PDB file of C-alpha atoms in Angstrom:
ATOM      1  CA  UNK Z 268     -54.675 -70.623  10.589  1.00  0.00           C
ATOM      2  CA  UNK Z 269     -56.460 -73.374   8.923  1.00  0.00           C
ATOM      3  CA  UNK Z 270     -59.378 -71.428   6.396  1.00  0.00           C
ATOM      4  CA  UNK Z 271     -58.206 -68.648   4.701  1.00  0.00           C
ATOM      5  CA  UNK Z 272     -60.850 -66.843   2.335  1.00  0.00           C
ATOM      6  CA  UNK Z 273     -59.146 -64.985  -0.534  1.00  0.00           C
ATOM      7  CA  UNK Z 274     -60.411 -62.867  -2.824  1.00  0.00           C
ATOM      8  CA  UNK Z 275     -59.433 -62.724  -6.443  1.00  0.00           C
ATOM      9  CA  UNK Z 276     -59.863 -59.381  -7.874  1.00  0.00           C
ATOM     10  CA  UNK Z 277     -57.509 -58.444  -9.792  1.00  0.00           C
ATOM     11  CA  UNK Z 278     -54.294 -60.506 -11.404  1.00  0.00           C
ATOM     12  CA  UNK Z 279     -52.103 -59.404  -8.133  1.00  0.00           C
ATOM     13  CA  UNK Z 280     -54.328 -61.662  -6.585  1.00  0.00           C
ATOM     14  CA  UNK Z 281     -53.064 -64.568  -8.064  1.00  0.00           C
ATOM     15  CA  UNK Z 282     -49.348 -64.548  -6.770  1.00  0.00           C
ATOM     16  CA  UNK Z 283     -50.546 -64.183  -3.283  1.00  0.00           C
ATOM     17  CA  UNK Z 284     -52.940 -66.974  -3.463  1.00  0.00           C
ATOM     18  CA  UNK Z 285     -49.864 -69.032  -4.467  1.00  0.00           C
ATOM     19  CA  UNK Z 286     -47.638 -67.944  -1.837  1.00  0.00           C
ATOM     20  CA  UNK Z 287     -50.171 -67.992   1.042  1.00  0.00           C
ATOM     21  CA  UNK Z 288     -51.228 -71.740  -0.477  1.00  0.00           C
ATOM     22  CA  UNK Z 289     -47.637 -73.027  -0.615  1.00  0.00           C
ATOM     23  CA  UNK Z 290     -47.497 -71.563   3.109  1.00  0.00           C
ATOM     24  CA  UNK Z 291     -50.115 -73.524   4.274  1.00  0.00           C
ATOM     25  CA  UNK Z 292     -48.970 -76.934   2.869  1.00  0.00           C
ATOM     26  CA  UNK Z 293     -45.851 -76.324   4.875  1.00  0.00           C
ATOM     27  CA  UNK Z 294     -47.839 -75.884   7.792  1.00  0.00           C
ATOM     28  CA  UNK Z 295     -49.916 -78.817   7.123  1.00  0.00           C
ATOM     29  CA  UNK Z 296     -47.111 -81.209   7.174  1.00  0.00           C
ATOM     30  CA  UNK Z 297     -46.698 -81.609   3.015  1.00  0.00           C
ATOM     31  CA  UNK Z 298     -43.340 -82.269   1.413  1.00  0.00           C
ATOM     32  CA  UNK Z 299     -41.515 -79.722  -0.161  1.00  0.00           C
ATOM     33  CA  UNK Z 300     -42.270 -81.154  -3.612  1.00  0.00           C
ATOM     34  CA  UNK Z 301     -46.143 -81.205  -2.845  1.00  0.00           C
ATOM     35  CA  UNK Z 302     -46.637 -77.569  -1.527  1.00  0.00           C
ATOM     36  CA  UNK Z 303     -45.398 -76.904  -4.784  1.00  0.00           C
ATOM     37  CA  UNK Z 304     -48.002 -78.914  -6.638  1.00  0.00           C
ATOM     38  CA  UNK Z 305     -50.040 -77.586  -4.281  1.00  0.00           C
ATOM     39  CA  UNK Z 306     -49.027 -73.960  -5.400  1.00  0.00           C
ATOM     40  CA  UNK Z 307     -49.133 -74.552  -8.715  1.00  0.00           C
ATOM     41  CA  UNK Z 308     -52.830 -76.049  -8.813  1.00  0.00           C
ATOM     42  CA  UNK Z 309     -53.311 -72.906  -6.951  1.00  0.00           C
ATOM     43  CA  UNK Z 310     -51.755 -70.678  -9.230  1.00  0.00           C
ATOM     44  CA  UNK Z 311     -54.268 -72.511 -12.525  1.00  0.00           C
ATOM     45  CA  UNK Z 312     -57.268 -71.876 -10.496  1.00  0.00           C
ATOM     46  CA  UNK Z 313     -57.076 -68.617  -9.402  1.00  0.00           C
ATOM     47  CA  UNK Z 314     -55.587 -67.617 -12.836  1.00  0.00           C
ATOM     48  CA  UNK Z 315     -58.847 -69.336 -14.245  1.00  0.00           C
ATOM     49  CA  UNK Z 316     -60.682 -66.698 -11.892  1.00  0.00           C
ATOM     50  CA  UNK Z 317     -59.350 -64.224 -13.221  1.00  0.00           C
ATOM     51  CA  UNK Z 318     -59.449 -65.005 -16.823  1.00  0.00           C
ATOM     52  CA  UNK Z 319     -63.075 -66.885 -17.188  1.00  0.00           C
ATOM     53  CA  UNK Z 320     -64.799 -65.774 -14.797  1.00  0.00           C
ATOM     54  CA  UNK Z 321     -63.478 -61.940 -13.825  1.00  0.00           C
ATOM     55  CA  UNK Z 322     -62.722 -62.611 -10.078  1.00  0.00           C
ATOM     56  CA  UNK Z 323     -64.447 -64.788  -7.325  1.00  0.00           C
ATOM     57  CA  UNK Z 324     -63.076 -66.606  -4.575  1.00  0.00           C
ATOM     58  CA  UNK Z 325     -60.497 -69.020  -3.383  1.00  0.00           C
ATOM     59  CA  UNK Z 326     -60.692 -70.930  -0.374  1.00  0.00           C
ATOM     60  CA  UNK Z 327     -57.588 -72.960   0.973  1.00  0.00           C
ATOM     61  CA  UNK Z 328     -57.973 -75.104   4.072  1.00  0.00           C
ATOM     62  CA  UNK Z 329     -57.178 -77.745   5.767  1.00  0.00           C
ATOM     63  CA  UNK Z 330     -59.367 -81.198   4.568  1.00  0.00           C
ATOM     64  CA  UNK Z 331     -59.889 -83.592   7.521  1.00  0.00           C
ATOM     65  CA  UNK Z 332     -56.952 -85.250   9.402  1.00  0.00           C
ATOM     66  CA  UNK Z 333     -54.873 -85.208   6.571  1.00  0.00           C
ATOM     67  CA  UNK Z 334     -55.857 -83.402   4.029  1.00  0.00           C
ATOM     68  CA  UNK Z 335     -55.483 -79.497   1.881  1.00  0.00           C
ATOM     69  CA  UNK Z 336     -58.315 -78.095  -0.028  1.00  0.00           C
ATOM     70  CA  UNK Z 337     -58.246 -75.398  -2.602  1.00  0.00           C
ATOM     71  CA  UNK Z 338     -61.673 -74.267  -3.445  1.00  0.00           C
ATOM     72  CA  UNK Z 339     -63.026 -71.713  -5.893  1.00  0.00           C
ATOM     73  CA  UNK Z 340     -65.991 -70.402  -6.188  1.00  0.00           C
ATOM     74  CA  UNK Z 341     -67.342 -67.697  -9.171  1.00  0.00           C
ATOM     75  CA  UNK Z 342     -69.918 -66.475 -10.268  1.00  0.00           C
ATOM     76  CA  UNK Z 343     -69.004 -66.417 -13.845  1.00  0.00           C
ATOM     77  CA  UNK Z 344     -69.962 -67.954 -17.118  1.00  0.00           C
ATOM     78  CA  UNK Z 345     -69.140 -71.542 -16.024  1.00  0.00           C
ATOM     79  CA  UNK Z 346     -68.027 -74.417 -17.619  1.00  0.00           C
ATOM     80  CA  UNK Z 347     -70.969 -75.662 -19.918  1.00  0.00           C
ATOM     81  CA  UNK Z 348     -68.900 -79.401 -20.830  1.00  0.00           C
ATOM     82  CA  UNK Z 349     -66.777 -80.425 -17.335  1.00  0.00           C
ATOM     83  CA  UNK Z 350     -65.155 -83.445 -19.384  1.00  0.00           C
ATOM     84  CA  UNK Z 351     -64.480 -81.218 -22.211  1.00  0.00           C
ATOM     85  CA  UNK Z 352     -62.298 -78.807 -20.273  1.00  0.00           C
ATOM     86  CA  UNK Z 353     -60.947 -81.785 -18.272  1.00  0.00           C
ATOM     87  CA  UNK Z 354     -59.073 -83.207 -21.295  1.00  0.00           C
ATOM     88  CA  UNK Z 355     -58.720 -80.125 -23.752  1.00  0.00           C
ATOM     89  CA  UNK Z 356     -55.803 -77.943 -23.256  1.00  0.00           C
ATOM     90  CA  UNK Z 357     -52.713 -80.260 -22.029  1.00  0.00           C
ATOM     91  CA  UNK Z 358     -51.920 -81.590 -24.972  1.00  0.00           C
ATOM     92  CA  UNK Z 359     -50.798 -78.740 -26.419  1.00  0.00           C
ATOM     93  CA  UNK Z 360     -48.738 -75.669 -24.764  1.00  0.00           C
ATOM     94  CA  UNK Z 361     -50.088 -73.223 -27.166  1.00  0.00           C
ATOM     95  CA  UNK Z 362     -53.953 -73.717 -26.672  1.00  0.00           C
ATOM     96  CA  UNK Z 363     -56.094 -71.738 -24.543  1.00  0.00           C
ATOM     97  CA  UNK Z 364     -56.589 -74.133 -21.871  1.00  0.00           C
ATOM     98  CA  UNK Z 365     -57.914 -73.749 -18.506  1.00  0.00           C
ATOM     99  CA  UNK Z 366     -55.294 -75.917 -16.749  1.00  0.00           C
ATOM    100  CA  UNK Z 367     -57.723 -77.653 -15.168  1.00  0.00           C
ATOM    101  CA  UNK Z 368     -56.135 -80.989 -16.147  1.00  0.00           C
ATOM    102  CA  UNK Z 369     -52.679 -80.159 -14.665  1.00  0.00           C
ATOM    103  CA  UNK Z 370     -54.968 -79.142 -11.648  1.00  0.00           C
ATOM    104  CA  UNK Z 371     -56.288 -83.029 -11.772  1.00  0.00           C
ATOM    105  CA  UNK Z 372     -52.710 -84.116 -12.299  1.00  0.00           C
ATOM    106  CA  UNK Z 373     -51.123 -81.859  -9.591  1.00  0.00           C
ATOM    107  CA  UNK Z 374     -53.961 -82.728  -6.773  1.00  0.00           C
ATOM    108  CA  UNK Z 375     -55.190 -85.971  -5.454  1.00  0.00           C
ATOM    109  CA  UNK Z 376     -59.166 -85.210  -6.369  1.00  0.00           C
ATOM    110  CA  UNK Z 377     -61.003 -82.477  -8.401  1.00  0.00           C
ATOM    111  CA  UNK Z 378     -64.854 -81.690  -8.110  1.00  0.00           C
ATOM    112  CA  UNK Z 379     -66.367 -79.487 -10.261  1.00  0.00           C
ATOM    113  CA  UNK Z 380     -69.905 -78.180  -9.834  1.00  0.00           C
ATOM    114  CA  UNK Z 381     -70.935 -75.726 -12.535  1.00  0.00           C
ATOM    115  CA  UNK Z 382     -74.404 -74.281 -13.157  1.00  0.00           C
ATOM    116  CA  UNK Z 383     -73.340 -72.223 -16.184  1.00  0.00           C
ATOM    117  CA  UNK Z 384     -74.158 -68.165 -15.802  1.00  0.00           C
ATOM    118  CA  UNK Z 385     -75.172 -68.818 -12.004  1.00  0.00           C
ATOM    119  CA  UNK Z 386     -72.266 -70.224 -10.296  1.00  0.00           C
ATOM    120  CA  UNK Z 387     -68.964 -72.685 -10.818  1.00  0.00           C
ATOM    121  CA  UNK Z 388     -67.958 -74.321  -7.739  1.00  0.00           C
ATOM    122  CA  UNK Z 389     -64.418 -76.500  -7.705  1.00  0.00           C
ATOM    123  CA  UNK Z 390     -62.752 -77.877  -5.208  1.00  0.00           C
ATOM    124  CA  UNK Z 391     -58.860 -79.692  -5.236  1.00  0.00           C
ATOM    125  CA  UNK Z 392     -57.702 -82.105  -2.337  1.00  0.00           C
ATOM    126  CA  UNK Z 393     -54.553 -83.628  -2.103  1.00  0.00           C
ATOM    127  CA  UNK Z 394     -54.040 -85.825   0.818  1.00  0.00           C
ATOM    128  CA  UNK Z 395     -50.688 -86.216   3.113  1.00  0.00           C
TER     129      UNK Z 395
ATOM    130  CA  UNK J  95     -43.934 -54.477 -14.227  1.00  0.00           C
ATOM    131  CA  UNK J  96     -41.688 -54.101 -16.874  1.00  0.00           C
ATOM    132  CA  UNK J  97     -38.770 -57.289 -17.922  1.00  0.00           C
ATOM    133  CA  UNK J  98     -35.987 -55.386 -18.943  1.00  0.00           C
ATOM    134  CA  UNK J  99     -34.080 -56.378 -21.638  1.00  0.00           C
ATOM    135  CA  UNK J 100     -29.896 -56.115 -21.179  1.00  0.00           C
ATOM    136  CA  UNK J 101     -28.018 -56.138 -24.780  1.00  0.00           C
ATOM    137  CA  UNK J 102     -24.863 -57.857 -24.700  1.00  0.00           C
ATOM    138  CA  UNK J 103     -23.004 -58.046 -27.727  1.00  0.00           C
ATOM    139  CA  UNK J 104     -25.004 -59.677 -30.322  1.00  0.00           C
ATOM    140  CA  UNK J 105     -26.816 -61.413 -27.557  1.00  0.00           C
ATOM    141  CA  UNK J 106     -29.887 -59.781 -25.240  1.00  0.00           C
ATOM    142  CA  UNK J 107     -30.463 -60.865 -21.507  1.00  0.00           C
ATOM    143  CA  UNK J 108     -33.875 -60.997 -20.281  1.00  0.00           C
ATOM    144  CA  UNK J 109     -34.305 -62.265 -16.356  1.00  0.00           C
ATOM    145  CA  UNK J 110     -38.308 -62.690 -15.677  1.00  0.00           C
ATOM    146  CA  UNK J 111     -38.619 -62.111 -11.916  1.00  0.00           C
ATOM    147  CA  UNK J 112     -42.163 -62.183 -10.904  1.00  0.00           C
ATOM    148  CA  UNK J 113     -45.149 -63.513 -12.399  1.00  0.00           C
ATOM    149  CA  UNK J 114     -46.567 -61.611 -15.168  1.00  0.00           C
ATOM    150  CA  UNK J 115     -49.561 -60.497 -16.121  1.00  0.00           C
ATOM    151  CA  UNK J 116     -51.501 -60.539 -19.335  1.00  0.00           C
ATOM    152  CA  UNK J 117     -50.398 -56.995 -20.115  1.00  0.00           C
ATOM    153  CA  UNK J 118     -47.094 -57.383 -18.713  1.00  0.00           C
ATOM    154  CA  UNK J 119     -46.773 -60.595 -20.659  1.00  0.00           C
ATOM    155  CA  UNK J 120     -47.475 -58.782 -24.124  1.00  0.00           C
ATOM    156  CA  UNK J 121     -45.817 -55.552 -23.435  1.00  0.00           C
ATOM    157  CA  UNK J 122     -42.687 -57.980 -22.425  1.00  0.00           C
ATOM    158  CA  UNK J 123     -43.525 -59.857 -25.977  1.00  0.00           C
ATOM    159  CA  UNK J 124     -43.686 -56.722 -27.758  1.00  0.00           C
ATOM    160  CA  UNK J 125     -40.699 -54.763 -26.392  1.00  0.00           C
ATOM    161  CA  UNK J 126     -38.489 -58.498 -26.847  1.00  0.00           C
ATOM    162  CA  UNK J 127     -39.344 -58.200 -30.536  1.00  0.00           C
ATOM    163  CA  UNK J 128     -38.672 -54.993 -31.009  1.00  0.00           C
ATOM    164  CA  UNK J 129     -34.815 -55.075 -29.436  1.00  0.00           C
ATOM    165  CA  UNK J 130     -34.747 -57.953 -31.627  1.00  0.00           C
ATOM    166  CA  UNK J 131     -35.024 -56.236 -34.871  1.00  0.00           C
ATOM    167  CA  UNK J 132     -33.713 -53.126 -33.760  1.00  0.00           C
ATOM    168  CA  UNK J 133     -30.605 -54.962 -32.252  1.00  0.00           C
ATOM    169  CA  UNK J 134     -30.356 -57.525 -34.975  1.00  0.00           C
ATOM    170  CA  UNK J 135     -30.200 -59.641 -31.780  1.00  0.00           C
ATOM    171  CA  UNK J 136     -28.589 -63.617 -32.871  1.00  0.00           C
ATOM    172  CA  UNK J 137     -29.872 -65.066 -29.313  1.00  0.00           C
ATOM    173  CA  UNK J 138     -31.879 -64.543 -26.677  1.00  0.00           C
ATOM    174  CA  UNK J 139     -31.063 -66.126 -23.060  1.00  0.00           C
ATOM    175  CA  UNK J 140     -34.371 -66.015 -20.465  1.00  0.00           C
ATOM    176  CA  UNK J 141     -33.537 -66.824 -16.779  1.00  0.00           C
ATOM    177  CA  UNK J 142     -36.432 -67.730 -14.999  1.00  0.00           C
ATOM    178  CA  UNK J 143     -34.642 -68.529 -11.598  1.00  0.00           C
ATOM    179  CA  UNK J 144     -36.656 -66.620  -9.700  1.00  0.00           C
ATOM    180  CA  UNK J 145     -39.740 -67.802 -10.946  1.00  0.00           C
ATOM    181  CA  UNK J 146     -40.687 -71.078  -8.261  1.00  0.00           C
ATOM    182  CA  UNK J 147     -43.817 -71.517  -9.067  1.00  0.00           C
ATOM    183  CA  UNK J 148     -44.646 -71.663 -13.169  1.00  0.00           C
ATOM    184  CA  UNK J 149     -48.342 -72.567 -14.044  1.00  0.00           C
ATOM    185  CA  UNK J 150     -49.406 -73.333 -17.770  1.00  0.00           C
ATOM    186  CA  UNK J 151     -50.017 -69.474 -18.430  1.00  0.00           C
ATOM    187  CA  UNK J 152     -46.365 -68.426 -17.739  1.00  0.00           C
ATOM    188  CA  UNK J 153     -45.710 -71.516 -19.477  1.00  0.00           C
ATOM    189  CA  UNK J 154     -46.831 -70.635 -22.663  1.00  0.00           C
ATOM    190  CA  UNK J 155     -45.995 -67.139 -22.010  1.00  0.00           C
ATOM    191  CA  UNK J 156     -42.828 -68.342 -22.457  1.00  0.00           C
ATOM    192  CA  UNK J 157     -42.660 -70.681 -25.204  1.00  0.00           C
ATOM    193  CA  UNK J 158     -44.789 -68.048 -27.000  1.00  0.00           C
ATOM    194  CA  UNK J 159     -42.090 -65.618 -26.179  1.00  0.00           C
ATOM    195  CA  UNK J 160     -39.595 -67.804 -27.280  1.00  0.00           C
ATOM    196  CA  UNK J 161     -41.389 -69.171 -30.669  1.00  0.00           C
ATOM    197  CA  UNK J 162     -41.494 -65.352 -31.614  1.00  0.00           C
ATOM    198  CA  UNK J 163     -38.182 -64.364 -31.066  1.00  0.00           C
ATOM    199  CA  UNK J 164     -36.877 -67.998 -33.165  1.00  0.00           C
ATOM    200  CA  UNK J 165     -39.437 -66.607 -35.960  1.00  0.00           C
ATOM    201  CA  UNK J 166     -37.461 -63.410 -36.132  1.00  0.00           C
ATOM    202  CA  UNK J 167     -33.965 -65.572 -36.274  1.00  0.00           C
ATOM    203  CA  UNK J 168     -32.803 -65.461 -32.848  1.00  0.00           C
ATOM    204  CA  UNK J 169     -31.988 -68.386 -31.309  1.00  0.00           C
ATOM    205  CA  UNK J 170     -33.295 -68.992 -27.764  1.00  0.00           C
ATOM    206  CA  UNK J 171     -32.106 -70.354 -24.318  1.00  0.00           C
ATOM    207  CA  UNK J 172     -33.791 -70.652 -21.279  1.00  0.00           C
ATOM    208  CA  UNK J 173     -31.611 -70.846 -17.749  1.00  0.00           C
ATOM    209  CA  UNK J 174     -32.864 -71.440 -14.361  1.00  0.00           C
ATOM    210  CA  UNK J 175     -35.738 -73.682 -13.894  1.00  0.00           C
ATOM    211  CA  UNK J 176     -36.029 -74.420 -10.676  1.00  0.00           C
ATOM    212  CA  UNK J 177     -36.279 -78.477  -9.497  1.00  0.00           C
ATOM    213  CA  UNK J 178     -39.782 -77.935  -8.628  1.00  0.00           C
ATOM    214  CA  UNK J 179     -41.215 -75.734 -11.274  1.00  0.00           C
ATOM    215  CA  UNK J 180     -39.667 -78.831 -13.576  1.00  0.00           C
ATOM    216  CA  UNK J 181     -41.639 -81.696 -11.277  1.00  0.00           C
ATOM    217  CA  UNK J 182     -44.749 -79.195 -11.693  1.00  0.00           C
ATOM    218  CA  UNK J 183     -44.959 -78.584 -15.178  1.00  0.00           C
ATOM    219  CA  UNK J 184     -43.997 -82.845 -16.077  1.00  0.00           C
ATOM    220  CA  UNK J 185     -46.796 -83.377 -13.252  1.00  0.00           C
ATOM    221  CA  UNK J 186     -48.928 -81.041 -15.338  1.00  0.00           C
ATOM    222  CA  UNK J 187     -48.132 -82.711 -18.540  1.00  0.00           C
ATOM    223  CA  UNK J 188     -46.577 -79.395 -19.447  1.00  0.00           C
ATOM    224  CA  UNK J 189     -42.977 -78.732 -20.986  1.00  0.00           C
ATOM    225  CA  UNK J 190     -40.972 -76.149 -22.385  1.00  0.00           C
ATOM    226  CA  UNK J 191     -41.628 -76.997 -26.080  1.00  0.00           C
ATOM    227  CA  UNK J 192     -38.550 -76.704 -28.150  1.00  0.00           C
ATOM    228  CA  UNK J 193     -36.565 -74.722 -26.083  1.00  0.00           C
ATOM    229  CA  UNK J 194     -33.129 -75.561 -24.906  1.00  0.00           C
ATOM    230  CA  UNK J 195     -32.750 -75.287 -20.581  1.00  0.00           C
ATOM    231  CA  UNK J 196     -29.751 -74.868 -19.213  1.00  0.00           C
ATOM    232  CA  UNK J 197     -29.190 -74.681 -15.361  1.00  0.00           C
ATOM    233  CA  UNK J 198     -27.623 -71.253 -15.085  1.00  0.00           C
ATOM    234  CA  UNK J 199     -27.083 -67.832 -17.424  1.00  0.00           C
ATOM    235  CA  UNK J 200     -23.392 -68.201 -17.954  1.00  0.00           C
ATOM    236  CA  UNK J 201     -24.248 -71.870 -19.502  1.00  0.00           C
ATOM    237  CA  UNK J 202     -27.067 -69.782 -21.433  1.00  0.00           C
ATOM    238  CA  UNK J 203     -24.345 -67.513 -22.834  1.00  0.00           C
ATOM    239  CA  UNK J 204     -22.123 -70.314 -23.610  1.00  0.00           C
ATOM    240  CA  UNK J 205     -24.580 -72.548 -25.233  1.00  0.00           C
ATOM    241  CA  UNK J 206     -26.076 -69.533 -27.347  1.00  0.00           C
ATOM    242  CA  UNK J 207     -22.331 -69.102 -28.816  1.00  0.00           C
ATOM    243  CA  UNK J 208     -22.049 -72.423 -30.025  1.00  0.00           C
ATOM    244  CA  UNK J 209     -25.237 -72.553 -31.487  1.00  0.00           C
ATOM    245  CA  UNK J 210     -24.856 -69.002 -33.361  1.00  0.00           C
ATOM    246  CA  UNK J 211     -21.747 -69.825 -34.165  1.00  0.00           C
ATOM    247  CA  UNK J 212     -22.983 -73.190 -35.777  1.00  0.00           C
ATOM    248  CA  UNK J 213     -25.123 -71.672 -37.963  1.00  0.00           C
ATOM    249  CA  UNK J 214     -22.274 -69.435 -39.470  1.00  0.00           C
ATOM    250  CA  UNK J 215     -24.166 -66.407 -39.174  1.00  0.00           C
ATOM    251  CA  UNK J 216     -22.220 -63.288 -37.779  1.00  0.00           C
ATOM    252  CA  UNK J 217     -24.405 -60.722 -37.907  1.00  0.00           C
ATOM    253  CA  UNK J 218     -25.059 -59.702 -41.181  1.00  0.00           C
ATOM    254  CA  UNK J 219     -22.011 -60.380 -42.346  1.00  0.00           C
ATOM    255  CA  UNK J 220     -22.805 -62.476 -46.019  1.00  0.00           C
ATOM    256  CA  UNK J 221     -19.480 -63.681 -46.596  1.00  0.00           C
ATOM    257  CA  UNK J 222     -20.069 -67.465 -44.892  1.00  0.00           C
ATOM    258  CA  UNK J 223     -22.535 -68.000 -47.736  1.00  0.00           C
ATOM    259  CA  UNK J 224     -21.459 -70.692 -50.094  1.00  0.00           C
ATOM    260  CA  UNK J 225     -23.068 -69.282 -53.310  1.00  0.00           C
TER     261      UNK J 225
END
C-alpha cells in the first residue's frame, strides 16, 4: 500500500499515524534511523492537528522513485506568519511550539500552504 | 490511561508506556505531585523504554513533569531512552533539559541514591544540618 488517508479525530489518532508512518518507511526501503525521523515528524504533525486545528487529515505516501510524503491537510485556524512558526518554539523545551521546525529538521523538505480560517495545507518529504 | 506510580522506599517508580494525552499528561502531573508530598518522596526515577517514538509534546511533558517534581525537592532520573528517540529529539534540536538519563531503572535507582544521599537529606530527619 503506497497512499494511506488517515484521519485525525481524536488524540488516539496520533499514535497510529506514527506507527502506520514508521511502517511505511520500512516498506519504502528507509533506514531504521530514518523511519524514525520519519515517525517522529509524523507524530508533530498530526499532534499539531489535533491541537491547532481540532482534527483534519494526514496523508502518507510514497513521493516519486524515491521518496515518503507526509501531508496534512485542516481546515483550521492556520498559520497567519509561516516563518514565524518555522523558527519559534525549538529553542526552548518549555514553549508552546508547533514542532514544525523539528519537522524541517527531521524531513528533507517542508511546504506549507496556509490560507488562515479556510485551509492549512503541509506537506514533509524526505528522500531515500 | 493512567501512569501508575510504584513507591519504593523513599523513592517512587513511574514507567510511561504509551503516549499520553493532554489529559493523561496532567492527570499523570497531578497524581506525581501529589505522591510526592504525600510520600515525602526524595527521587523520582521515569523509564521511558517503551516509549520509541518521543515528539516535542512528550518531550516537554516530561521535562515539565520532571521540573515539578525538582520544585517540590525530589530529585529526578530518567532511564530508558531509546537510541532513536535520542537521534530524534538532537535531530529536532530537542533535549531532555536538566535531567539526568541513565540507560536502565536499576542505574536510575542507583544514581538517585547517590545523589540523595549527597545532599544529606534523609527524609526529614534535621540532624545533618550544620547550624
Amino acid at each position: 500500500m503506497s497512499v494511506l488517508h488517515l484521519s485525525i479525530r481524536n488524540e488516539s489518532d496520533i499514535s497510529e499515524a506514527v506507527r502506520q508512518s514508521r511502517a511505511m518507511a520500512g516498506r519504502l526501503g528507509f533506514s531504521t534511523t530514518s523511519a524514525y525521523y520519519i515517525a517522529t515528524a509524523a507524530s508533530e504533525l498530526a499532534a499539531n492537528l489535533w491541537i491547532h486545528a481540532g482534527g483534519g487529515m494526514i496523508t502518507l505516501q510514497r513521493h516519486g522513485a524515491r521518496g515518503m510524503e507526509l501531508m496534512t491537510v485542516d481546515n483550521g485556524p492556520g498559520i497567519a506568519d509561516i516563518d514565524k512558526a518555522l523558527e519559534e518554539g525549538f529553542s526552548t523545551a518549555n514553549g508552546l511550539g508547533c514542532g514544525l521546525p523539528g519537522v524541517k529538521r527531521l524531513m528533507d523538505e517542508l511546504d506549507i500552504a496556509s490560507y488562515p480560517g479556510v485551509r492549512t495545507e503541509i506537506k514533509a518529504r524526505k528522500w531515500l | 490511561m493512567k501512569v501508575p506510580i510504584i513507591r519504593l522506599g523513599k523513592v517512587l517508580l513511574v514507567s510511561i508506556q504509551v503516549d499520553l494525552t493532554d489529559a493523561a499528561a496532567l492527570q499523570f502531573q497531578e497524581d506525581l505531585i501529589n505522591r510526592i508530598s504525600e510520600t515525602e518522596a526524595l527521587g523520582v526515577a521515569i523509564d521511558i523504554t517503551s516509549l520509541d517514538v518521543v515528539d516535542s509534546y512528550m518531550a516537554r511533558v516530561i521535562n515539565d513533569t520532571a521540573s515539578m517534581a525538582r520544585l517540590l525537592g525530589a530529585e529526578v532520573v530518567i532511564s530508558g531512552v531509546q537510541p532513536f528517540v535520542a537521534l530524534a529529539l538532537v535531530e529536532m534540536g530537542r533535549e531532555l533539559i536538566n535531567v539526568d538519563c541513565v540507560f536502565n531503572l536499576e542505574q536510575a535507582l542507583k544514581k538517585l541514591e547517590v545523589s540523595i544521599a549527597a545532599r544529606g537529606d534523609r527524609g526529614g530527619n534535621r540532624d545533618t544540618y550544620e547550624w
